[in-house]
Short mmCIF file of C-alpha atoms and ligand atoms in Angstrom, two decimals:
data_model
loop_
_atom_site.label_atom_id
_atom_site.label_comp_id
_atom_site.label_asym_id
_atom_site.label_seq_id
_atom_site.Cartn_x
_atom_site.Cartn_y
_atom_site.Cartn_z
CA MET A 166 -0.13 0.43 0.07
CA THR A 167 1.26 3.28 -1.22
CA ASP A 168 1.66 6.08 2.19
CA HIS A 169 -0.84 8.16 -0.28
CA ASP A 170 -3.62 4.67 -0.08
CA SER A 171 -2.85 4.30 3.49
CA ALA A 172 -3.48 8.20 4.12
CA THR A 173 -6.96 8.66 2.15
CA LEU A 174 -8.54 5.17 3.45
CA PRO A 175 -11.13 6.47 5.79
CA ARG A 176 -10.87 5.39 9.69
CA ALA A 177 -12.48 1.77 8.46
CA GLU A 178 -9.81 -0.04 7.87
CA ALA A 179 -8.57 0.33 10.91
CA LEU A 180 -11.36 -0.65 13.42
CA SER A 181 -12.62 -3.94 14.01
CA THR A 182 -14.98 -5.82 10.92
CA ALA A 183 -15.76 -7.95 14.63
CA ALA A 184 -17.32 -5.86 16.18
CA LEU A 185 -18.39 -3.73 14.12
CA LEU A 186 -20.93 -6.68 12.85
CA ARG A 187 -21.41 -6.63 16.92
CA ASP A 188 -22.82 -3.47 17.25
CA ALA A 189 -25.30 -3.37 15.11
CA ALA A 190 -26.23 -6.79 16.14
CA GLU A 191 -26.42 -5.66 19.68
CA ARG A 192 -28.65 -2.33 18.18
CA GLY A 193 -30.77 -4.69 16.43
CA VAL A 194 -31.43 -7.06 19.06
CA ARG A 195 -32.51 -3.91 21.61
CA TYR A 196 -34.86 -3.22 18.23
CA ARG A 197 -36.25 -5.59 18.20
CA ASP A 198 -37.17 -6.59 21.71
CA ALA A 199 -38.41 -3.47 22.25
CA VAL A 200 -41.01 -3.92 19.03
CA ALA A 201 -43.30 -5.36 21.10
CA GLY A 202 -44.47 -2.21 23.29
CA ARG A 203 -43.72 0.45 20.35
CA ARG A 204 -45.67 3.22 18.97
CA VAL A 205 -46.48 2.02 15.58
CA ALA A 206 -46.28 4.96 13.91
CA PRO A 207 -42.90 7.88 14.64
CA THR A 208 -43.80 10.68 17.26
CA ALA A 209 -43.38 13.65 15.22
CA GLU A 210 -40.33 14.44 17.43
CA ALA A 211 -38.75 11.41 15.60
CA LEU A 212 -38.91 11.96 11.83
CA THR A 213 -38.49 15.82 13.43
CA ALA A 214 -34.99 14.67 14.06
CA LEU A 215 -34.37 12.48 10.63
CA ALA A 216 -33.48 15.86 9.41
CA GLY A 217 -30.04 15.44 10.70
CA PHE A 218 -29.22 12.71 8.56
CA ASP A 219 -29.36 15.83 5.28
CA ARG A 220 -26.97 17.33 6.10
CA PRO A 221 -23.35 17.54 2.97
CA LEU A 222 -22.32 14.90 1.45
CA PRO A 223 -18.81 14.69 4.28
CA ALA A 224 -15.68 15.94 2.95
CA SER A 225 -13.70 13.32 4.09
CA GLY A 226 -15.09 10.30 6.28
CA ALA A 227 -16.46 8.87 9.64
CA ASP A 228 -16.30 5.81 12.14
CA PRO A 229 -17.73 3.43 11.56
CA GLN A 230 -18.49 2.94 14.94
CA GLN A 231 -20.44 6.02 14.20
CA ILE A 232 -22.16 6.70 11.53
CA LEU A 233 -23.32 3.53 13.38
CA ASP A 234 -24.61 5.08 16.28
CA GLN A 235 -26.04 7.45 13.83
CA LEU A 236 -28.42 5.56 11.76
CA ASP A 237 -29.38 3.81 15.44
CA ARG A 238 -29.91 7.27 17.61
CA LEU A 239 -32.15 9.25 14.79
CA GLY A 240 -32.80 6.51 12.40
CA SER A 241 -34.39 3.45 14.62
CA PRO A 242 -36.68 5.66 16.21
CA ALA A 243 -38.42 7.07 13.27
CA THR A 244 -39.17 3.34 12.10
CA VAL A 245 -42.48 2.45 11.69
CA THR A 246 -42.79 -0.71 13.32
CA MET A 247 -43.78 -3.04 11.01
CA ALA A 248 -41.77 -5.83 11.59
CA GLY A 249 -44.70 -5.83 14.83
CA GLY A 250 -47.65 -7.48 15.19
CA ARG A 251 -50.40 -4.50 15.24
CA TYR A 252 -48.97 -3.52 11.52
CA PHE A 253 -52.16 -3.74 9.34
CA GLY A 254 -51.34 -0.99 7.20
CA PHE A 255 -51.01 -2.58 2.72
CA VAL A 256 -50.31 -6.04 3.02
CA ASN A 257 -46.70 -5.00 4.74
CA GLY A 258 -46.07 -8.84 6.86
CA SER A 259 -42.71 -9.12 9.80
CA SER A 260 -39.81 -10.87 9.06
CA LEU A 261 -39.09 -13.76 11.19
CA PRO A 262 -36.52 -13.92 13.47
CA VAL A 263 -34.83 -17.26 11.65
CA THR A 264 -34.84 -14.95 8.69
CA VAL A 265 -33.65 -11.79 9.99
CA ALA A 266 -30.82 -13.16 10.81
CA SER A 267 -30.94 -15.46 7.62
CA ASN A 268 -30.01 -12.43 6.30
CA TRP A 269 -27.87 -11.24 8.44
CA LEU A 270 -25.36 -14.01 7.40
CA ALA A 271 -26.08 -14.04 3.76
CA THR A 272 -24.64 -10.41 3.26
CA ALA A 273 -21.65 -11.09 5.89
CA TRP A 274 -21.00 -13.52 3.69
CA ASP A 275 -21.42 -10.79 0.90
CA GLN A 276 -22.35 -13.57 -2.17
CA ASN A 277 -23.81 -11.64 -5.92
CA CYS A 278 -26.15 -14.65 -7.70
CA ALA A 279 -26.25 -13.68 -10.67
CA LEU A 280 -24.28 -16.90 -11.96
CA HIS A 281 -23.74 -20.69 -9.88
CA VAL A 282 -19.73 -20.11 -10.79
CA MET A 283 -19.68 -16.86 -8.76
CA SER A 284 -21.99 -18.26 -5.82
CA PRO A 285 -22.33 -21.99 -5.45
CA ALA A 286 -24.12 -21.64 -1.99
CA ALA A 287 -26.88 -18.54 -3.46
CA ALA A 288 -27.43 -21.15 -5.98
CA THR A 289 -28.21 -23.89 -4.38
CA LEU A 290 -30.02 -22.48 -1.96
CA GLU A 291 -31.82 -20.70 -4.41
CA ALA A 292 -33.28 -24.01 -6.51
CA THR A 293 -33.72 -24.95 -3.15
CA ALA A 294 -36.10 -22.62 -1.91
CA LEU A 295 -37.80 -22.81 -5.80
CA ARG A 296 -38.38 -25.75 -5.45
CA TRP A 297 -39.73 -25.49 -1.72
CA THR A 298 -41.52 -22.98 -2.50
CA LEU A 299 -43.68 -24.88 -5.68
CA GLU A 300 -44.03 -27.23 -3.59
CA ALA A 301 -45.93 -24.77 -0.10
CA LEU A 302 -47.91 -22.95 -2.93
CA ARG A 303 -48.65 -26.74 -4.82
CA LEU A 304 -47.77 -25.40 -8.66
CA PRO A 305 -46.41 -28.08 -11.72
CA ALA A 306 -42.43 -29.60 -9.56
CA ASP A 307 -40.92 -28.44 -12.49
CA SER A 308 -41.65 -24.90 -13.12
CA GLY A 309 -38.41 -22.90 -13.99
CA GLY A 310 -38.05 -18.91 -11.05
CA ALA A 311 -37.13 -15.87 -10.92
CA PHE A 312 -35.74 -14.64 -7.47
CA VAL A 313 -36.78 -11.18 -7.85
CA VAL A 314 -37.14 -7.35 -6.53
CA GLY A 315 -40.85 -7.93 -5.59
CA ALA A 316 -44.72 -8.96 -6.76
CA THR A 317 -43.77 -5.65 -8.96
CA MET A 318 -40.64 -7.12 -11.19
CA ALA A 319 -42.70 -11.25 -9.94
CA ASN A 320 -45.50 -10.49 -12.53
CA PHE A 321 -43.15 -8.79 -14.50
CA THR A 322 -41.37 -11.44 -15.25
CA ALA A 323 -43.52 -13.66 -15.25
CA LEU A 324 -45.96 -11.58 -17.97
CA ALA A 325 -42.58 -11.11 -20.03
CA ALA A 326 -42.57 -15.02 -20.17
CA GLY A 327 -45.96 -15.45 -21.14
CA ARG A 328 -45.66 -12.33 -23.85
CA HIS A 329 -42.59 -13.94 -25.90
CA ALA A 330 -44.48 -17.57 -25.26
CA VAL A 331 -47.50 -16.57 -26.62
CA LEU A 332 -45.54 -14.57 -29.88
CA ALA A 333 -43.33 -17.73 -30.41
CA ARG A 334 -46.57 -19.50 -31.62
CA ALA A 335 -48.21 -17.09 -33.06
CA GLY A 336 -44.47 -16.54 -35.63
CA TRP A 337 -43.03 -13.93 -33.79
CA ASN A 338 -40.01 -13.71 -32.03
CA VAL A 339 -40.85 -10.02 -29.79
CA ASP A 340 -37.09 -11.16 -28.10
CA ASP A 341 -34.98 -10.48 -30.91
CA ASP A 342 -37.53 -8.37 -33.05
CA GLY A 343 -39.98 -6.51 -30.62
CA LEU A 344 -43.25 -5.23 -30.83
CA VAL A 345 -43.55 -2.76 -33.42
CA GLY A 346 -44.75 -4.33 -36.27
CA ALA A 347 -46.04 -7.13 -34.53
CA PRO A 348 -49.38 -9.61 -34.26
CA PRO A 349 -51.34 -7.42 -31.93
CA VAL A 350 -51.68 -8.48 -28.01
CA THR A 351 -55.20 -9.35 -26.23
CA VAL A 352 -54.35 -8.58 -22.58
CA ALA A 353 -57.63 -9.35 -20.67
CA VAL A 354 -57.13 -8.09 -16.85
CA GLY A 355 -59.75 -7.90 -13.77
CA GLY A 356 -62.41 -4.87 -13.13
CA GLU A 357 -59.78 -4.69 -9.79
CA VAL A 358 -56.28 -5.16 -11.08
CA HIS A 359 -53.85 -4.25 -9.04
CA SER A 360 -52.58 -1.31 -10.10
CA THR A 361 -48.91 -2.30 -10.31
CA VAL A 362 -49.85 -5.83 -13.88
CA ARG A 363 -50.16 -2.23 -15.20
CA ARG A 364 -47.65 -0.43 -14.62
CA VAL A 365 -45.39 -3.73 -16.11
CA LEU A 366 -47.93 -4.10 -18.84
CA GLY A 367 -47.12 -0.61 -19.55
CA LEU A 368 -42.97 -1.24 -19.05
CA LEU A 369 -43.47 -4.40 -21.74
CA GLY A 370 -45.23 -2.51 -24.01
CA LEU A 371 -48.74 -4.19 -24.08
CA GLY A 372 -49.91 -1.45 -22.60
CA ARG A 373 -51.18 0.03 -18.83
CA THR A 374 -54.42 1.02 -20.53
CA ARG A 375 -55.11 -1.23 -23.53
CA THR A 376 -56.90 -3.93 -21.89
CA VAL A 377 -60.24 -6.26 -22.19
CA ASP A 378 -61.52 -5.49 -18.71
CA LEU A 379 -62.99 -7.89 -17.68
CA PRO A 380 -66.20 -7.14 -15.60
CA VAL A 381 -66.15 -8.49 -11.29
CA ASP A 382 -69.00 -9.31 -8.24
CA ARG A 383 -69.23 -7.37 -5.04
CA GLN A 384 -66.09 -8.44 -4.01
CA GLY A 385 -64.03 -7.61 -6.89
CA ARG A 386 -63.70 -11.47 -8.27
CA ILE A 387 -63.48 -11.76 -12.09
CA ASP A 388 -66.92 -12.73 -12.83
CA ALA A 389 -66.80 -15.90 -14.92
CA GLY A 390 -70.34 -16.43 -16.35
CA ARG A 391 -70.29 -12.80 -19.26
CA LEU A 392 -65.93 -13.75 -20.45
CA PRO A 393 -66.02 -12.16 -23.70
CA ARG A 394 -64.75 -13.55 -26.66
CA LEU A 395 -60.46 -14.13 -27.23
CA THR A 396 -58.87 -14.65 -29.94
CA GLY A 397 -55.76 -14.02 -31.90
CA PRO A 398 -52.01 -14.03 -29.26
CA ALA A 399 -53.52 -13.76 -25.85
CA LEU A 400 -52.79 -12.82 -22.47
CA VAL A 401 -55.03 -12.85 -19.23
CA CYS A 402 -53.60 -11.99 -16.60
CA ILE A 403 -56.42 -13.25 -12.73
CA GLN A 404 -55.94 -12.64 -9.18
CA ALA A 405 -54.97 -14.76 -5.86
CA GLY A 406 -56.58 -12.49 -4.00
CA ASN A 407 -58.05 -8.58 -3.88
CA VAL A 408 -55.11 -6.08 -2.34
CA ASN A 409 -58.24 -4.98 -0.95
CA THR A 410 -60.63 -7.97 -0.66
CA GLY A 411 -58.69 -10.64 -0.62
CA ALA A 412 -61.31 -12.23 -2.69
CA PHE A 413 -59.44 -14.82 -5.79
CA ASP A 414 -60.54 -14.41 -9.18
CA PRO A 415 -62.23 -18.10 -10.03
CA ALA A 416 -59.30 -19.21 -11.71
CA PRO A 417 -60.77 -23.14 -12.55
CA ALA A 418 -62.86 -21.36 -14.12
CA ILE A 419 -61.34 -18.83 -16.49
CA CYS A 420 -58.56 -21.56 -17.56
CA ASP A 421 -60.90 -24.15 -19.28
CA TRP A 422 -61.96 -19.56 -20.80
CA ALA A 423 -58.03 -19.32 -21.63
CA HIS A 424 -56.29 -22.42 -23.04
CA ALA A 425 -59.50 -22.98 -24.77
CA ALA A 426 -58.27 -19.51 -26.11
CA GLY A 427 -54.64 -20.71 -26.51
CA ALA A 428 -53.87 -18.00 -24.24
CA TRP A 429 -51.87 -17.77 -21.64
CA VAL A 430 -52.96 -17.07 -18.26
CA HIS A 431 -50.42 -15.05 -15.92
CA VAL A 432 -51.76 -15.38 -11.73
CA ASP A 433 -50.70 -12.22 -9.64
CA GLY A 434 -51.09 -14.06 -6.59
CA ALA A 435 -48.23 -11.47 -3.91
CA PHE A 436 -50.34 -12.95 -1.48
CA GLY A 437 -52.88 -14.60 -2.12
CA LEU A 438 -51.26 -17.70 -3.67
CA TRP A 439 -49.89 -18.28 0.05
CA ALA A 440 -53.68 -19.64 1.32
CA ARG A 441 -52.82 -22.85 -0.27
CA ALA A 442 -50.09 -23.40 2.08
CA ALA A 443 -53.44 -23.63 5.15
CA ARG A 444 -55.84 -26.30 4.63
CA ASP A 445 -59.13 -24.67 6.28
CA TYR A 446 -58.51 -21.81 3.68
CA ALA A 447 -56.41 -23.68 0.15
CA ALA A 448 -60.12 -24.25 -1.46
CA GLN A 449 -61.66 -20.72 -2.96
CA ALA A 450 -57.22 -21.18 -4.35
CA ASP A 451 -58.31 -24.22 -6.32
CA GLY A 452 -58.01 -24.60 -9.66
CA TYR A 453 -54.43 -21.76 -8.91
CA ASP A 454 -52.33 -24.77 -10.19
CA ARG A 455 -53.99 -24.93 -13.76
CA ALA A 456 -51.88 -21.37 -15.30
CA ASP A 457 -49.22 -20.56 -16.95
CA SER A 458 -47.59 -18.35 -14.78
CA TRP A 459 -47.51 -16.83 -11.20
CA ALA A 460 -46.11 -13.89 -9.29
CA THR A 461 -45.18 -14.34 -5.24
CA ASP A 462 -44.01 -11.90 -2.67
CA ALA A 463 -41.80 -13.88 0.29
CA HIS A 464 -41.18 -10.91 2.05
CA LYS A 465 -44.80 -9.87 2.14
CA TRP A 466 -46.87 -13.43 3.38
CA LEU A 467 -43.38 -15.82 4.12
CA ASN A 468 -42.55 -13.13 6.76
CA VAL A 469 -39.13 -12.89 5.37
CA PRO A 470 -37.02 -9.16 4.61
CA TYR A 471 -37.92 -7.23 1.86
CA ASP A 472 -36.76 -7.53 -0.83
CA CYS A 473 -38.30 -10.35 -2.02
CA GLY A 474 -40.90 -11.46 -4.35
CA ILE A 475 -41.12 -15.18 -6.46
CA ALA A 476 -42.17 -15.59 -10.92
CA MET A 477 -42.52 -18.96 -11.73
CA VAL A 478 -42.91 -20.09 -15.40
CA ARG A 479 -44.05 -24.02 -15.45
CA ASP A 480 -43.15 -23.60 -18.98
CA ALA A 481 -39.35 -22.57 -17.44
CA ALA A 482 -37.93 -23.04 -21.06
CA ALA A 483 -40.86 -20.13 -21.84
CA LEU A 484 -39.12 -18.36 -18.82
CA ARG A 485 -35.15 -19.25 -19.78
CA ALA A 486 -34.82 -18.21 -23.28
CA THR A 487 -36.61 -14.27 -22.36
CA MET A 488 -34.35 -13.64 -20.07
CA ALA A 489 -31.18 -15.76 -21.11
CA MET A 490 -28.45 -13.33 -22.10
CA THR A 491 -25.37 -14.12 -23.48
CA ALA A 492 -21.15 -12.92 -23.34
CA ALA A 493 -18.26 -13.89 -24.76
CA TYR A 494 -17.95 -14.50 -20.54
CA LEU A 495 -20.86 -16.09 -19.37
CA PRO A 496 -20.29 -20.58 -20.74
CA PRO A 497 -22.73 -21.91 -21.03
CA SER A 498 -22.31 -23.95 -17.21
CA GLY A 499 -24.65 -26.91 -17.31
CA VAL A 500 -26.28 -25.57 -14.45
CA ARG A 501 -29.03 -23.23 -13.39
CA ASP A 502 -27.97 -20.10 -13.55
CA PRO A 503 -30.01 -17.40 -11.82
CA MET A 504 -29.00 -14.20 -13.93
CA HIS A 505 -30.88 -16.49 -17.78
CA TYR A 506 -34.33 -16.81 -15.40
CA SER A 507 -35.16 -12.98 -14.75
CA PRO A 508 -33.88 -10.18 -15.39
CA ASP A 509 -31.74 -8.93 -13.15
CA GLY A 510 -27.68 -8.87 -13.45
CA SER A 511 -25.62 -9.26 -9.81
CA ARG A 512 -27.91 -9.30 -6.83
CA ARG A 513 -28.13 -10.47 -3.72
CA ALA A 514 -29.37 -14.00 -2.63
CA ARG A 515 -32.60 -13.08 -2.01
CA GLY A 516 -32.99 -16.86 -1.42
CA VAL A 517 -32.02 -17.80 1.49
CA ASP A 518 -33.84 -15.74 3.39
CA VAL A 519 -37.11 -17.75 1.28
CA TRP A 520 -35.43 -21.37 2.52
CA ALA A 521 -34.73 -20.35 5.89
CA ALA A 522 -37.71 -19.09 6.52
CA LEU A 523 -39.12 -22.79 4.68
CA ALA A 524 -37.00 -24.50 7.23
CA PHE A 525 -38.17 -23.42 9.40
CA LEU A 526 -42.03 -23.47 9.26
CA GLY A 527 -41.94 -26.93 7.14
CA ARG A 528 -45.90 -26.92 5.72
CA ASP A 529 -47.33 -27.24 8.84
CA GLY A 530 -45.27 -23.74 10.35
CA LEU A 531 -46.13 -22.74 7.51
CA ASP A 532 -50.39 -23.76 7.18
CA ALA A 533 -49.67 -22.02 11.05
CA LEU A 534 -49.09 -18.50 9.69
CA VAL A 535 -51.50 -17.74 7.39
CA SER A 536 -54.11 -19.52 8.79
CA ARG A 537 -53.75 -17.51 12.50
CA CYS A 538 -53.66 -14.10 9.88
CA CYS A 539 -57.81 -15.48 8.93
CA ARG A 540 -58.61 -16.07 11.89
CA HIS A 541 -57.25 -12.45 13.76
CA ALA A 542 -58.20 -10.74 10.34
CA ALA A 543 -62.51 -12.96 10.88
CA ARG A 544 -62.15 -12.14 14.60
CA MET A 545 -61.12 -7.74 14.19
CA ALA A 546 -63.93 -8.10 11.70
CA GLU A 547 -66.24 -10.11 14.30
CA GLY A 548 -65.00 -7.33 16.51
CA LEU A 549 -66.46 -3.92 14.84
CA ARG A 550 -69.53 -5.69 13.34
CA ALA A 551 -70.12 -6.41 16.86
CA ALA A 552 -69.88 -2.35 17.71
CA GLY A 553 -72.06 -1.85 14.77
CA HIS A 554 -69.74 -0.73 12.68
CA GLU A 555 -69.79 -1.91 8.61
CA VAL A 556 -67.36 -4.06 7.44
CA LEU A 557 -67.72 -4.34 3.74
CA ASN A 558 -65.75 -7.52 2.28
CA ASP A 559 -66.69 -10.92 3.16
CA VAL A 560 -63.36 -11.63 5.16
CA THR A 561 -62.44 -15.14 3.90
CA LEU A 562 -58.93 -14.55 3.69
CA ASN A 563 -56.43 -12.52 5.79
CA GLN A 564 -58.29 -9.30 4.39
CA VAL A 565 -60.86 -6.26 6.02
CA LEU A 566 -62.19 -3.20 4.90
CA VAL A 567 -64.56 -1.06 7.54
CA ALA A 568 -66.41 1.40 6.40
CA PHE A 569 -67.33 3.87 10.00
CA GLY A 570 -70.04 6.26 8.73
CA ASP A 571 -69.45 8.06 5.54
CA ASP A 572 -66.46 8.68 4.01
CA ALA A 573 -65.71 11.89 5.97
CA ALA A 574 -66.53 10.11 9.38
CA THR A 575 -64.28 7.08 8.15
CA ALA A 576 -61.19 9.42 6.75
CA ARG A 577 -61.33 11.36 10.53
CA VAL A 578 -61.62 6.86 11.85
CA ILE A 579 -58.42 6.12 9.82
CA ALA A 580 -56.40 9.47 10.94
CA ALA A 581 -57.20 8.98 14.31
CA VAL A 582 -56.08 5.51 14.75
CA GLN A 583 -52.94 6.37 12.44
CA ALA A 584 -51.93 9.12 16.05
CA ALA A 585 -52.80 6.98 19.06
CA GLY A 586 -50.17 4.58 18.01
CA VAL A 587 -51.66 1.86 19.39
CA CYS A 588 -51.70 0.38 15.22
CA TRP A 589 -51.46 0.85 11.87
CA CYS A 590 -53.98 1.17 9.46
CA GLY A 591 -54.64 3.10 6.33
CA GLY A 592 -56.89 3.75 3.67
CA THR A 593 -58.31 2.49 -0.04
CA ARG A 594 -61.61 3.41 -1.59
CA TRP A 595 -63.99 0.34 -1.81
CA GLN A 596 -66.94 0.69 -4.86
CA GLY A 597 -67.18 4.23 -4.47
CA ARG A 598 -67.02 4.60 -0.99
CA GLU A 599 -64.02 5.52 1.83
CA ALA A 600 -62.58 2.33 3.77
CA MET A 601 -59.83 1.05 6.60
CA ARG A 602 -57.76 -1.51 5.47
CA ILE A 603 -57.42 -4.00 8.04
CA SER A 604 -54.56 -6.58 7.02
CA VAL A 605 -52.85 -9.12 8.80
CA SER A 606 -50.33 -10.74 7.39
CA SER A 607 -47.74 -10.76 10.26
CA TYR A 608 -46.41 -13.42 12.31
CA ALA A 609 -46.13 -11.33 15.13
CA THR A 610 -49.76 -10.76 14.81
CA THR A 611 -51.16 -12.06 18.68
CA ASP A 612 -54.98 -12.56 20.54
CA ALA A 613 -53.09 -9.85 22.84
CA ASP A 614 -52.50 -7.76 19.25
CA VAL A 615 -55.86 -7.65 17.90
CA ASP A 616 -58.18 -6.72 21.45
CA ALA A 617 -55.79 -4.33 22.29
CA SER A 618 -55.62 -3.13 18.21
CA LEU A 619 -59.68 -3.38 18.05
CA ALA A 620 -60.25 -1.17 21.12
CA SER A 621 -57.73 1.93 19.68
CA ILE A 622 -59.96 1.81 16.77
CA LEU A 623 -63.39 1.07 17.91
CA ALA A 624 -62.24 3.95 20.79
CA CYS A 625 -61.14 5.94 17.91
CA ALA A 626 -64.43 5.64 16.43
CA THR A 627 -66.39 6.29 19.71
CA GLU A 628 -63.96 10.22 19.32
CA VAL A 629 -64.68 10.82 15.08
CA ALA A 630 -68.72 9.92 15.91
CA GLY A 631 -68.72 12.36 19.39
CA ALA A 632 -67.20 14.87 17.70
CA ARG A 633 -69.46 15.41 14.72
CA PRO A 634 -70.68 18.55 14.50
C1 PLP B 40 -48.87 -5.96 -2.76
C2 PLP B 40 -48.66 -6.55 -4.49
C3 PLP B 40 -47.96 -6.18 -5.63
C4 PLP B 40 -46.99 -5.26 -5.41
O1 PLP B 40 -45.40 -5.84 -4.73
P1 PLP B 40 -44.57 -5.52 -4.46
O2 PLP B 40 -44.04 -6.75 -3.12
O3 PLP B 40 -45.55 -4.58 -4.14
O4 PLP B 40 -43.51 -5.05 -5.55
C5 PLP B 40 -48.88 -6.97 -6.65
N1 PLP B 40 -50.22 -6.45 -6.23
C6 PLP B 40 -51.20 -7.69 -5.50
C7 PLP B 40 -52.29 -8.47 -5.29
C8 PLP B 40 -49.63 -7.01 -3.89
O5 PLP B 40 -51.13 -6.93 -3.21
#
């Protein structure tokens, strides 16, 4: 090392890696230990203190232990307590302790999961995680798959394979020749399709709104009695678990209709697909194994750390043909190279946390995780109904939609619940009405969490009703 190097390297090099990692681990442990008793939304003071991060780029480096201390001092109090049992926002989920631990270890490994030769360990764990996921969700065992950022990119990946396949059948090579001049592709979606599917349809050149929107019923399910005629290359997007109601499109009837026309059926199953792993809740997800591709999240209901979504494609060759890259420095390896199934190149070893979650839970544990969340959701709905509030959906999964009178009153209750800090629920619009959405997606949620959250929600509703002019 030259004098110049030693003079300009930050002090990080001088500090013990062991001391730093232990410090981070201890801070992480303290954080997770405190989660059960924490407010869910951060306080106004904690949010104000975040300004402490926003300073000019330092001219020279700082002490790593001080950096960690600042992250913990300013960052930790300003976090939203998603890791705890009283966060019911969006469909977020927590992270099983074993997956936080596996994530820390895999980060310490610093493996690039693009190619088997870069990390035989990461590639092997990922291949097993994919096999286990397919088995847990009861999907075709020889499907291809990719571990991506989340369900958005899983939808992108799977629909890209679908686009390739339906155009290949029409004699068009979309990967080489693009969409300009290609036979038109019909894309049918449910009227309640998730907005991320529209976004990826835009990215795929198929158009966000150039879709045939299939009519839906009051739960947001595609109405299988009113399906139009399909001709030519076509993709049909159905969902396992509507993001508001949790409802499932009728997969068997839609697969009959779509496959008779030669169409490709893609499932957005970001959270709902996991119902297939829970004996008492699986019936509503029957027939989903007949689709051609599936997108799901591991960072939602499987409770692994962000970011982790999974794309699965029945015709593994179609996925590979869409995603494989050739370059002089990428010789064929004869083993599964993750990057040839995914839009990513270099990336972290996402499969490790999925492997750890499924190794920890096993089939029984996965069933218990999903079932318990659904039972908590049912109890939330009962408690709200018993107090005279209007539950807007059939609570058959982990989602509850509730209104507290008119739109303005519901919005005030949502704001009051968030400010109270006992739990956190977001708002949505459902069939023209403002609603509060409760999504129970965390392993950490206990009966006591449900009781405390219900009590807080009911108190907020009473307060808003009393304050009404
Ligand atoms: C959450 C969700 C998505 C998007 O998932 P990300 O992990 O945020 O990319 C897509 N579809 C449905 C039904 C979802 O619930």
